[in-house]
Coordinates of C-alpha atoms in Angstrom, one line a residue:
X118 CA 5.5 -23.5 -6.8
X119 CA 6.7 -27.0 -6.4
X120 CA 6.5 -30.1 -4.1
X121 CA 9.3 -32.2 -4.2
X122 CA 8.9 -36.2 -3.6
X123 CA 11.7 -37.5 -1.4
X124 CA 13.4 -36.2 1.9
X125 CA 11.5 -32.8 1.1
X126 CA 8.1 -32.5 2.0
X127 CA 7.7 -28.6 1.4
X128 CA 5.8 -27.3 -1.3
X129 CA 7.7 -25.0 -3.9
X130 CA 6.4 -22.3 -6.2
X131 CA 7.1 -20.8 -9.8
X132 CA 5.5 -17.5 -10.9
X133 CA 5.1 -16.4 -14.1
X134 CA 4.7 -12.4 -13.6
X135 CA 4.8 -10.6 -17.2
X136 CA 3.4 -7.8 -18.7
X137 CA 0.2 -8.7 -21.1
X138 CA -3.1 -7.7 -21.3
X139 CA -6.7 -9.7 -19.6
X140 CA -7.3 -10.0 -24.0
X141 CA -3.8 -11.1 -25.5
X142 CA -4.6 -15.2 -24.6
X143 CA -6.4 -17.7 -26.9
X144 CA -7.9 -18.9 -23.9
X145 CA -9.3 -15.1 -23.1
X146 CA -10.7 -14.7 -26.4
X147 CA -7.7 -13.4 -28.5
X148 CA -8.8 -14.2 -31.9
X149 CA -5.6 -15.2 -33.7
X150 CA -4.9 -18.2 -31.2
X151 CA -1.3 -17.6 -31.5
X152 CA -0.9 -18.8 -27.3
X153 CA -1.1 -22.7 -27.6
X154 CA 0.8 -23.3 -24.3
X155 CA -0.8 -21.0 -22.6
X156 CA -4.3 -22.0 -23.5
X157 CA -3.4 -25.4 -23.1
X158 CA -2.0 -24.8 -19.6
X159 CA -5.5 -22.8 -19.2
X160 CA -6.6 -26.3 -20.3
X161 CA -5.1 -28.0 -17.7
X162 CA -5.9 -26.3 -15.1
X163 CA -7.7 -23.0 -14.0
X164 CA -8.2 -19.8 -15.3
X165 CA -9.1 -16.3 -13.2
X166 CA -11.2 -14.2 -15.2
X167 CA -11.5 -11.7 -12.1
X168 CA -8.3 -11.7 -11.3
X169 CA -6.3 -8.4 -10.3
X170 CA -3.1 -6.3 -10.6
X171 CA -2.7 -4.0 -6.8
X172 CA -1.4 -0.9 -8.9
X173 CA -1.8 0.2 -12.5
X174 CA 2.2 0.4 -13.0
X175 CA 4.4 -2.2 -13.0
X176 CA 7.1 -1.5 -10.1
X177 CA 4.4 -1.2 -6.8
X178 CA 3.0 -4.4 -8.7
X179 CA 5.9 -6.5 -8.2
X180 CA 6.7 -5.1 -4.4
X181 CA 2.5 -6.0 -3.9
X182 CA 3.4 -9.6 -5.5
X183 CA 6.4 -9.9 -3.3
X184 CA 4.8 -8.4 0.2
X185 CA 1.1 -9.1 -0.1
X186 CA 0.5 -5.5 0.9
X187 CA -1.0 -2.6 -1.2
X188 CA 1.6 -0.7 -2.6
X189 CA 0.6 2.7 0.1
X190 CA 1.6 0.0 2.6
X191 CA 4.5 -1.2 1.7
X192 CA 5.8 2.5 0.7
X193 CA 5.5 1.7 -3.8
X194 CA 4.1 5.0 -4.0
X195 CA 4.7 8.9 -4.1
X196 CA 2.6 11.9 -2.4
X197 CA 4.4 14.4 -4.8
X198 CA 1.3 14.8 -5.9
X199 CA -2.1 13.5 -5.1
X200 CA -3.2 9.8 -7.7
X201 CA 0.3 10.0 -9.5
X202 CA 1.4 6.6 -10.2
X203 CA 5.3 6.2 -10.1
X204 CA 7.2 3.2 -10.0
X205 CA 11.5 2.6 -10.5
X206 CA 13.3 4.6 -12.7
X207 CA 17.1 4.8 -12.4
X208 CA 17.0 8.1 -10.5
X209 CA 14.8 6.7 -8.0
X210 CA 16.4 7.4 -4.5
X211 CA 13.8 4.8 -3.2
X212 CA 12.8 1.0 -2.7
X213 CA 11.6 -2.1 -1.0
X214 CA 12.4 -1.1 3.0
X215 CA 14.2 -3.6 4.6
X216 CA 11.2 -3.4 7.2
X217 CA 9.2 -5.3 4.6
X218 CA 8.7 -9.2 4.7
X219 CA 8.8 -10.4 1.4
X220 CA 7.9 -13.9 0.4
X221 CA 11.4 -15.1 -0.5
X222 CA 12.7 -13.8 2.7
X223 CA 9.9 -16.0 4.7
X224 CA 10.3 -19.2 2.4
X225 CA 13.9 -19.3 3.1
X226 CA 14.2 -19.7 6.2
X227 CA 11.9 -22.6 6.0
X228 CA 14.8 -24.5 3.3
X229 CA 13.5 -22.5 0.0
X230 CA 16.3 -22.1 -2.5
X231 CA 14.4 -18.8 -4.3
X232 CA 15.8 -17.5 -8.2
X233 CA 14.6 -14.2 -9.9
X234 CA 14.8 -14.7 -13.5
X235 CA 14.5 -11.3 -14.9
X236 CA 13.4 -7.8 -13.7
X237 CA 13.7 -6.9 -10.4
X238 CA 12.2 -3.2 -10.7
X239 CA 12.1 -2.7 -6.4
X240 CA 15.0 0.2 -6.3
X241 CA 18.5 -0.4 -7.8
X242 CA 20.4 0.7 -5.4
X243 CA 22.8 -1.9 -3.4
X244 CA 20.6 -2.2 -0.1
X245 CA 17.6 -3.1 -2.0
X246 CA 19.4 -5.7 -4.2
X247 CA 17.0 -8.8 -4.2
X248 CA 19.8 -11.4 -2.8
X249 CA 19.7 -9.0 0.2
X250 CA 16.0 -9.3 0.7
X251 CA 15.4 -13.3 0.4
X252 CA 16.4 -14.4 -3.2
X253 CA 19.4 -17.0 -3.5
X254 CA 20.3 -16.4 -7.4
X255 CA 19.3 -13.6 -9.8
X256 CA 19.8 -13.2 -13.1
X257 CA 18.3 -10.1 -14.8
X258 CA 18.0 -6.4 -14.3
X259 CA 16.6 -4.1 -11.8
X260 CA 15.1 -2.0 -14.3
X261 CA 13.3 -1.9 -18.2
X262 CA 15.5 -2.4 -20.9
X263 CA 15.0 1.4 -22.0
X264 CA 18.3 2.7 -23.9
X265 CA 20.5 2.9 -25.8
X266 CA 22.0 5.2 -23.7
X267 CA 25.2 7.2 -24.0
X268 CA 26.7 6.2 -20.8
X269 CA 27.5 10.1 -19.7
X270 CA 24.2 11.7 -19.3
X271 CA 22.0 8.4 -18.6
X272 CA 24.2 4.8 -18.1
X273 CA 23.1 1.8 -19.7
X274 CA 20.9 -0.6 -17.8
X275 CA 23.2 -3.7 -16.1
X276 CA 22.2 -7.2 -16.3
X277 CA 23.0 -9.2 -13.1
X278 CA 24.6 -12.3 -12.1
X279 CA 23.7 -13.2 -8.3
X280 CA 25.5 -10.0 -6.3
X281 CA 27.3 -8.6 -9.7
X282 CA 26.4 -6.9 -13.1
X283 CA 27.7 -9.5 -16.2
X284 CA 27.1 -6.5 -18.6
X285 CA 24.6 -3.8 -19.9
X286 CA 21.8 -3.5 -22.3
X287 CA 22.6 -2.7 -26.0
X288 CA 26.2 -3.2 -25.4
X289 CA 26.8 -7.0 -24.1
X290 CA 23.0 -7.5 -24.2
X291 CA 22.2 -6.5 -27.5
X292 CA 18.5 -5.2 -28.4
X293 CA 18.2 -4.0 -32.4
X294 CA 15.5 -1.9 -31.6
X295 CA 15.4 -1.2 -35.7
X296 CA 14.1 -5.3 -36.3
X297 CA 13.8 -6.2 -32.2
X298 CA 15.8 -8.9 -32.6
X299 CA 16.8 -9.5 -29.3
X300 CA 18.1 -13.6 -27.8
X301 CA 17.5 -12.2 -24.0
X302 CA 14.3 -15.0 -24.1
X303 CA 16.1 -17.2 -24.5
X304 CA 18.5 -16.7 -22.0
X305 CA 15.8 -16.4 -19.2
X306 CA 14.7 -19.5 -20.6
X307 CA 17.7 -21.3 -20.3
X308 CA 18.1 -19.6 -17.0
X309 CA 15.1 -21.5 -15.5
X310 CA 15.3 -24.9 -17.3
X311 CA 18.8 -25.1 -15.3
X312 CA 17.9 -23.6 -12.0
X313 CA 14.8 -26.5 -12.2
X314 CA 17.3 -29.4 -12.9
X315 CA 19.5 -27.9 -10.4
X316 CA 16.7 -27.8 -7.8
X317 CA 15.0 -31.4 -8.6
X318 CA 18.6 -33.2 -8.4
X319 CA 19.1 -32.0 -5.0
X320 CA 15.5 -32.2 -3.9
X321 CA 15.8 -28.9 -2.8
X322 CA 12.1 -26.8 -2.7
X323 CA 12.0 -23.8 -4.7
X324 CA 10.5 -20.7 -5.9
X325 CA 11.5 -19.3 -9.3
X326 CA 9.8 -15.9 -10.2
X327 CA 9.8 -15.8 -13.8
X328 CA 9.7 -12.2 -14.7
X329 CA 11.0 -11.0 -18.4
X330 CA 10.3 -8.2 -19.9
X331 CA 9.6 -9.0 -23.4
X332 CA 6.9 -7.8 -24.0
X333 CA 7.1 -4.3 -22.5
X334 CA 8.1 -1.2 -24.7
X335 CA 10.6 -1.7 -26.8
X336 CA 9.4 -5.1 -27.3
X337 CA 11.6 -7.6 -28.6
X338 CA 11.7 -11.5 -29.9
X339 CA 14.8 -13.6 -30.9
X340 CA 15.3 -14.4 -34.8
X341 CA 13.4 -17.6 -35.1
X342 CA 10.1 -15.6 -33.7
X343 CA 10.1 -12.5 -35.9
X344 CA 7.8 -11.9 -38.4
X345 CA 5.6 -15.2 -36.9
X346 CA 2.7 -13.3 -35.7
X347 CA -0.2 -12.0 -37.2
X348 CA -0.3 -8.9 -34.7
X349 CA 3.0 -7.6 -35.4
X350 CA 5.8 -7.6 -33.3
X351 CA 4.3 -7.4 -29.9
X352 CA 2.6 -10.9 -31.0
X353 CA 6.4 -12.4 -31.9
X354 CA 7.3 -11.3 -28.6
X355 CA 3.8 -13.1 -26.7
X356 CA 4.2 -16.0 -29.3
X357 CA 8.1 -16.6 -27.9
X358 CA 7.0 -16.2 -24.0
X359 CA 3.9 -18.8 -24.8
X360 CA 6.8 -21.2 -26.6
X361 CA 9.3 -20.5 -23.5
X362 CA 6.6 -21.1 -20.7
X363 CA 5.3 -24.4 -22.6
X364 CA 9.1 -25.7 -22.6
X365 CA 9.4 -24.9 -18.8
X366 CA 5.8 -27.0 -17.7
X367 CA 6.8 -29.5 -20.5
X368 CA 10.4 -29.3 -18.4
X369 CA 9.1 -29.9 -15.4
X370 CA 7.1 -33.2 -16.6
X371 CA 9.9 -34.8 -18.1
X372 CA 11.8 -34.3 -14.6
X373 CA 8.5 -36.2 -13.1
X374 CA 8.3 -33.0 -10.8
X375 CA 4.7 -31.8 -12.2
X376 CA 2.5 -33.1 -10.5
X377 CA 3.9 -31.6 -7.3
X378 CA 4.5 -28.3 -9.1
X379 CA 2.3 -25.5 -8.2
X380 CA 2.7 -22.8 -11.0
X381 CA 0.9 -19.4 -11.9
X382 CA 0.8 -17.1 -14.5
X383 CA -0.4 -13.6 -14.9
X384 CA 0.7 -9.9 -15.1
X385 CA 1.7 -6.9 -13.5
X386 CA -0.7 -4.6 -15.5
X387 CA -3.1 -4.1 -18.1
X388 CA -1.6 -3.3 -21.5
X389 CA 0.0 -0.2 -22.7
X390 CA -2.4 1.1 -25.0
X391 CA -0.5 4.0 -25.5
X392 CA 2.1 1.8 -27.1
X393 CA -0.4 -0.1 -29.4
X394 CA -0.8 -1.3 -31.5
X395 CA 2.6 -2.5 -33.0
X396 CA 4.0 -2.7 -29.3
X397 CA 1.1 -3.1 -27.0
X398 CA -1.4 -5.5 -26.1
X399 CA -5.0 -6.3 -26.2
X400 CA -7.6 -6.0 -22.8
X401 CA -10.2 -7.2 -24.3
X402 CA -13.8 -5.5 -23.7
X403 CA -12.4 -3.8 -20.9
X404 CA -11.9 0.1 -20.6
X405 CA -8.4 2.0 -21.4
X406 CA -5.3 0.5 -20.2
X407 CA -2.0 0.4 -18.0
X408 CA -1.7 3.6 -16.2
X409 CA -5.6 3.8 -15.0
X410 CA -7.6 2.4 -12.7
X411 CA -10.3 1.3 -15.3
X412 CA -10.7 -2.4 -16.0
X413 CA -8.0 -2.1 -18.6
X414 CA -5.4 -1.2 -16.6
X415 CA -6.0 -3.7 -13.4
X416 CA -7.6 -6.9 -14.4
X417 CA -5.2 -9.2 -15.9
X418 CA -4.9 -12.6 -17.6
X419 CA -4.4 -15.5 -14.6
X420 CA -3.8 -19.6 -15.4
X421 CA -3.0 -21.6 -12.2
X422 CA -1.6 -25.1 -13.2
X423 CA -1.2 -28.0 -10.8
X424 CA -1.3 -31.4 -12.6
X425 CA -3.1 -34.0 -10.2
X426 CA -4.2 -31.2 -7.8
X427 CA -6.3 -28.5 -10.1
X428 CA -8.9 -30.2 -12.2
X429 CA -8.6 -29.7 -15.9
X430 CA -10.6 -27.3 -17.5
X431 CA -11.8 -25.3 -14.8
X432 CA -12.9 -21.6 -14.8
X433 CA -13.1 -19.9 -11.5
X434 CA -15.2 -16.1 -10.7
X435 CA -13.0 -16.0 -7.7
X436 CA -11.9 -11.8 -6.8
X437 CA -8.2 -12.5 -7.0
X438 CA -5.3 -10.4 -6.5
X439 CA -1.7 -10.9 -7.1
X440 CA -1.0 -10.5 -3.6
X441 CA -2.8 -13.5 -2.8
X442 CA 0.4 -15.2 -4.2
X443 CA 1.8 -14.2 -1.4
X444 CA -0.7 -16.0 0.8
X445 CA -1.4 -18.5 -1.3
X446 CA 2.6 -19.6 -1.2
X447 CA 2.9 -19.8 2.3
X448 CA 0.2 -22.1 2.8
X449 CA 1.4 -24.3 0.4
X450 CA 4.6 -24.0 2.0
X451 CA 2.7 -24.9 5.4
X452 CA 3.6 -21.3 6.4
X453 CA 1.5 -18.8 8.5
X454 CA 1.4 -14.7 7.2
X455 CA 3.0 -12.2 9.6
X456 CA 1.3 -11.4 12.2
X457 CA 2.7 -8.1 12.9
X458 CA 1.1 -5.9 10.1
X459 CA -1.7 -5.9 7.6
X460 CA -1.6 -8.1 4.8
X461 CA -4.2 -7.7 1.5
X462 CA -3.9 -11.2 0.1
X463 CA -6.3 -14.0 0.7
X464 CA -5.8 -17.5 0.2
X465 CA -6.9 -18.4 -2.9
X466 CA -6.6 -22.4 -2.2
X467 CA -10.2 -23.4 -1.2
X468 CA -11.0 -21.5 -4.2
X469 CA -8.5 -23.2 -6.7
X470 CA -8.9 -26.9 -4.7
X471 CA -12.2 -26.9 -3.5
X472 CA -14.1 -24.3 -5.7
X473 CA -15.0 -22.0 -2.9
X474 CA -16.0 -18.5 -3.8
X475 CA -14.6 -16.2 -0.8
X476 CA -16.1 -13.1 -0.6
X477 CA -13.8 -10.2 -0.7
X478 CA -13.1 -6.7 -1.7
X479 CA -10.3 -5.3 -4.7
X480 CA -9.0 -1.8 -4.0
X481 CA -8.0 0.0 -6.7
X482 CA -5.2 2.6 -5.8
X483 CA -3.1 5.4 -7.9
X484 CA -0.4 6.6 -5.5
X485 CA -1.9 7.7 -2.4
X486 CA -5.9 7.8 -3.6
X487 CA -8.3 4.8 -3.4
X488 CA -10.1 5.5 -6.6
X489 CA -12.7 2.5 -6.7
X490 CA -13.8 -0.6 -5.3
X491 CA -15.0 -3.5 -6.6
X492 CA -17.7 -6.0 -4.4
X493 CA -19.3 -8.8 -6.0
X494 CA -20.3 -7.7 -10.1
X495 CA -20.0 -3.9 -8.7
X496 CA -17.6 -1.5 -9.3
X497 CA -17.7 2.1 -7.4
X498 CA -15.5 4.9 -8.3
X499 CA -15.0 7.2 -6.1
X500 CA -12.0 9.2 -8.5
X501 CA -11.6 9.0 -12.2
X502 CA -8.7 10.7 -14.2
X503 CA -7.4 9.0 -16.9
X504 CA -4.2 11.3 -17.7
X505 CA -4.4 15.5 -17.8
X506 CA -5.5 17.1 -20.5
X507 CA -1.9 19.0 -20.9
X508 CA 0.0 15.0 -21.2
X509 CA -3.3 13.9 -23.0
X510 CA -2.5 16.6 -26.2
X511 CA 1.2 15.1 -26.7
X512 CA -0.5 12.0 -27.8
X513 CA -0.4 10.4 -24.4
X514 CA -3.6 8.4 -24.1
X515 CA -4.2 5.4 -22.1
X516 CA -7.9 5.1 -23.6
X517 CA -7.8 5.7 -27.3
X518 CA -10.4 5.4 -28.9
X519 CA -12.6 4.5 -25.6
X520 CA -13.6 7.6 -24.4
X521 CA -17.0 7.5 -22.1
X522 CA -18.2 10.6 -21.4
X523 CA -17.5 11.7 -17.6
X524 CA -15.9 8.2 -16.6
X525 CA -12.1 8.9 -18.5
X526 CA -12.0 12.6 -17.5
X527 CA -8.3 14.0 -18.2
X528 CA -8.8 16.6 -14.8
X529 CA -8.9 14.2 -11.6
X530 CA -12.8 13.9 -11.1
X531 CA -14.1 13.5 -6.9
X532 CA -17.4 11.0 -6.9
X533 CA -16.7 10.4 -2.9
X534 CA -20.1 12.3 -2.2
X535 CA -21.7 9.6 -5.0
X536 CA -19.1 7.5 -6.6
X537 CA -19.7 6.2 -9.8
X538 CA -21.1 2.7 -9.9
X539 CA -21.4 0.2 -12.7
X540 CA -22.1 -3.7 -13.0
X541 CA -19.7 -5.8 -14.6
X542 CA -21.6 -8.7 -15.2
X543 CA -23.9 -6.0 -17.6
X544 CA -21.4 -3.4 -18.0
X545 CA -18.2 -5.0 -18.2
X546 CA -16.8 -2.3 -20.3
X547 CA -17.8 0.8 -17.5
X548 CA -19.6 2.7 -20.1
X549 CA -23.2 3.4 -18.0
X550 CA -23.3 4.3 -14.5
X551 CA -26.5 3.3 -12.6
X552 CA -28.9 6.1 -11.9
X553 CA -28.1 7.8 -8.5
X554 CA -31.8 7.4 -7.7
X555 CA -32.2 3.8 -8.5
X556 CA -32.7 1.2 -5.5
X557 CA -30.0 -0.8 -6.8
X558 CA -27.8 2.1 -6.3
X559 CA -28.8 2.8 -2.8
X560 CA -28.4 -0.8 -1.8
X561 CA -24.9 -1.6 -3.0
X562 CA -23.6 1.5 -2.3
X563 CA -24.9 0.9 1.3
X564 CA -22.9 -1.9 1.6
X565 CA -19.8 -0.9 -0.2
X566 CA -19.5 2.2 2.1
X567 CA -19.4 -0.2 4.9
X568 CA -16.7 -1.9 3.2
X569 CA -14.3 1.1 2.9
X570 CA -15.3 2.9 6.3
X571 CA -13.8 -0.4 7.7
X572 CA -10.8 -0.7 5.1
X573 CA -9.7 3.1 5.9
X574 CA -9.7 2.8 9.4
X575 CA -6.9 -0.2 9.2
X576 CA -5.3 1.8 6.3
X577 CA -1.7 2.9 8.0
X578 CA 0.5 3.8 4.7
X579 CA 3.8 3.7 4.6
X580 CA 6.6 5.9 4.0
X581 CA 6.7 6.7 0.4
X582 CA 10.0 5.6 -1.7
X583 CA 9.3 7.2 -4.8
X584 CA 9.0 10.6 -3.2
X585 CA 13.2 11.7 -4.4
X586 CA 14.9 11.7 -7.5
X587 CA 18.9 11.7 -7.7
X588 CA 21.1 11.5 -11.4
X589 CA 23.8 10.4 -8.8
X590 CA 22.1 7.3 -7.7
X591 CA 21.4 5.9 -11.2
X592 CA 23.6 3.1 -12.6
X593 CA 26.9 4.7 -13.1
X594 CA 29.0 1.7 -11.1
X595 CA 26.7 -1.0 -10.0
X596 CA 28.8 -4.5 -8.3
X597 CA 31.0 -6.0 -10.6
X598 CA 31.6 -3.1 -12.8
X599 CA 35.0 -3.3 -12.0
X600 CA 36.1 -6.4 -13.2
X601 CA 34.4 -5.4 -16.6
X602 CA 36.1 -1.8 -17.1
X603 CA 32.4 -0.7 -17.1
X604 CA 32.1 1.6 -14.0
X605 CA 31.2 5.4 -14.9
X606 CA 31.7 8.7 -13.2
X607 CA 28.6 9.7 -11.6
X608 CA 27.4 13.3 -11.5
X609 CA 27.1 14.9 -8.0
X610 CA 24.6 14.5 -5.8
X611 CA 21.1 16.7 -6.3
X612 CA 18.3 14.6 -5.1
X613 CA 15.2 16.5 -6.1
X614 CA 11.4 15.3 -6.1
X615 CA 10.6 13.1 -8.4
X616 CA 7.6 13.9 -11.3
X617 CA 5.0 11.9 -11.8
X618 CA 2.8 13.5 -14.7
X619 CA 0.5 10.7 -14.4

């Protein structure tokens, strides 16, 4: 987020929005300290250590980031069947409805020039393109950087430039997913050291949304980073994003820009576990991982960095959420939320400035099911399913090695009658429930009920968009192919629903 001096007086914004894990930062704990930027922008500024993902799964993350709505509002989820988490593929039929507001859109038409640097991930399919829904430049992909693919029964993943694809992945983008040597780092790197110079030497405001995908399965590092880490390659990969986001603050000094910089970091999930531990990540003391609602999965790393604004050093207990981002932004941008729907996010300013603790809720949702809530130190679940029992015997685990007996069931478990309830502050790890018959159990849950009578009755959800899968939509001839002999036959339409298996 950034504040330029001169004939501006609007505030900007830059978001870092990755995938790592609440433990994979020196300045969370991580014991190999392999994170200097990162800890010393933690350093500099403030870290969340209650700070939230709205989803478990990285695509109704990013539309949360983007709207500042839960993703059954904004329509980033499926009722194919009931707690499935989905997100993007490339046979999605689905994505962000143009009925959504979403941050770029609003900060534009107060002057913003807005960049996406990386993955997009909010449906692939022309209409939901994101220079059609507020962003000004792109350079990235709307999907993962899954493949090698064979370009007749699954196409290879484009990379974008602005409206048209530049290439794919594994053929002009190279990943050797035998050594995952991969220079795409770099590029986003480059990519926002030059839309930053651009920006300041106009005195234009900005918001660049700084979203690579390093770090997610197959993970990947350029040459000079492989074989650095001491936690394999999925540490070469952290160790190059720490490196890359140090040279973008250090970037924004030198262009005497940082002090009216507003800048946040953190991540659209809890790590993979299920790709540990050579390509996942680390959350810490916190139960199972991405894909569940357990601590794991939603609570995430969060540094925000404003040099001359955010006092050095501080640590804040603050609930957060990253749709509070989306607050957040427009009141830095001196901008009021619409008024015309429900928004989640809460701005987190008096907290970060003035070191106000507002009191507020965090919903955690899988698809269509609220399964807990969290108020104050307490956590309530009201469903628990980690994955079946059927996907959980092909070596599909979220939680390995972290099973609690009766908290990550593998058949979806109904505690609406008397949810589960733990204490974080004691129990950060969700490993003992507190006795049904206990006073302490009556009296939170009394007031938690409260909570989600009132959140339920204001809960209108929207139409699901990752309901329909088609081969026909996928990536066959995206814009641009053209002009790069790179467009491919699609197959005929057969739009089917989509399956979620967790």
């Amino acid at each position: 987020c950034h504040l330029l001096k001169g004939k501006s007086t609007s505030t900007s914004f830059g978001v870092f929005f990755l995938q790592m894990g609440w433990g994979d930062l020196g300045a969370f704990g991580e014991p190999s300290k392999e994170t200097p930027n990162l800890d010393q922008m933690a350093s500099e500024g403030m870290l969340f250590l209650d700070f939230y993902t709205a989803n478990p799964l990285c695509s109704p993350s990013r539309a949360a980031l983007l709207t500042g709505r839960l993703p059954i509002r904004n329509g980033f989820y499926t009722t194919n069947a009931h707690a499935r988490n989905a997100y993007t593929p490339q046979n999605i039929v689905g994505g962000i409805p143009d009925s959504e507001l979403l941050l770029p859109e609003l900060l534009k038409k107060a002057g913003y020039t807005n960049k996406i640097i990386g993955k997009w991930h909010l449906g692939h399919r022309p209409q939901f393109h994101p220079l059609k829904h507020g962003f000004d430049e792109w350079f990235g992909s709307p999907n993962c950087h899954f493949g090698p693919y064979d370009n007749k029964a699954v196409p290879n993943i484009p990379v974008y430039r602005d409206w048209e694809m530049v290439g794919r992945y594994y053929e002009d983008f190279n990943i050797d997913l035998k050594t995952g040597e991969a220079n795409l780092t770099q590029i986003y790197l480059q990519e926002a050291l030059d839309f930053i110079s651009r920006q300041q030497a106009s005195q234009q405001p900005f918001f660049l949304y700084w979203a690579i995908d390093a770090t997610h399965a197959p993970v990947y590092a350029s040459k000079h980073f492989l074989g650095t880490s001491q936690r394999g390659l999925y540490g070469d990969a952290v160790r190059e994003i720490d490196d890359s986001i140090g040279k973008i603050l250090k970037h924004l000094q030198k262009l005497g820009i940082s002090e009216n910089t507003f800048v946040f970091f953190t991540s659209d999930n809890g790590a993979a576990l299920i790709s540990a531990p050579k390509q996942g990540g680390s959350n810490g003391r916190f139960l199972c991982g991405k894909q569940t609602t357990f601590e794991g999965g939603m609570r995430e790393p969060a540094i925000a960095w404003w040099p001359g604004h955010i006092p050095a050093g501080k640590v804040s207990h603050q609930l957060g959420n990253v749709m509070d981002l989306f607050t957040t932004s427009l009141s830095l941008a001196g901008l009021q939320p619409p008024s015309d729907r429900q928004i989640d996010g809460i701005d987190l300013l008096p907290a970060i400035l003035q070191g106000q603790l507002i009191d507020r809720p965090i919903f955690y949702y899988r698809g269509n099911e609220m399964m807990a809530v969290r108020v104050g130190l307490y956590k309530a679940h009201y469903w628990t399913w980690s994955n079946s029992w059927e996907e959980y015997n092909k070596g599909i685990d979220f939680c390995p090695g972290q099973n609690v007996s009766g908290v990550t069931t593998h058949t979806k478990e109904e505690h609406t009658t008397l949810p589960l309830l733990f204490h974080l502050g004691r129990d950060p790890g969700e490993k003992y429930p507190l006795s049904f018959a206990s006073a302490e159990y009556q009296g939170v849950m009394e007031r938690i009920s409260n909570i989600v009578q009132k959140h339920q009755v204001t809960m209108v959800p929207g139409e699901p968009q990752l309901n329909v899968c088609d081969k026909a939509v996928m990536n066959w001839s995206p814009p641009g192919c053209e002009k790069l002999g790179k467009c491919l036959k699609p197959p005929k339409s057969e739009p089917k629903k989509c399956i979620w298996p967790h």
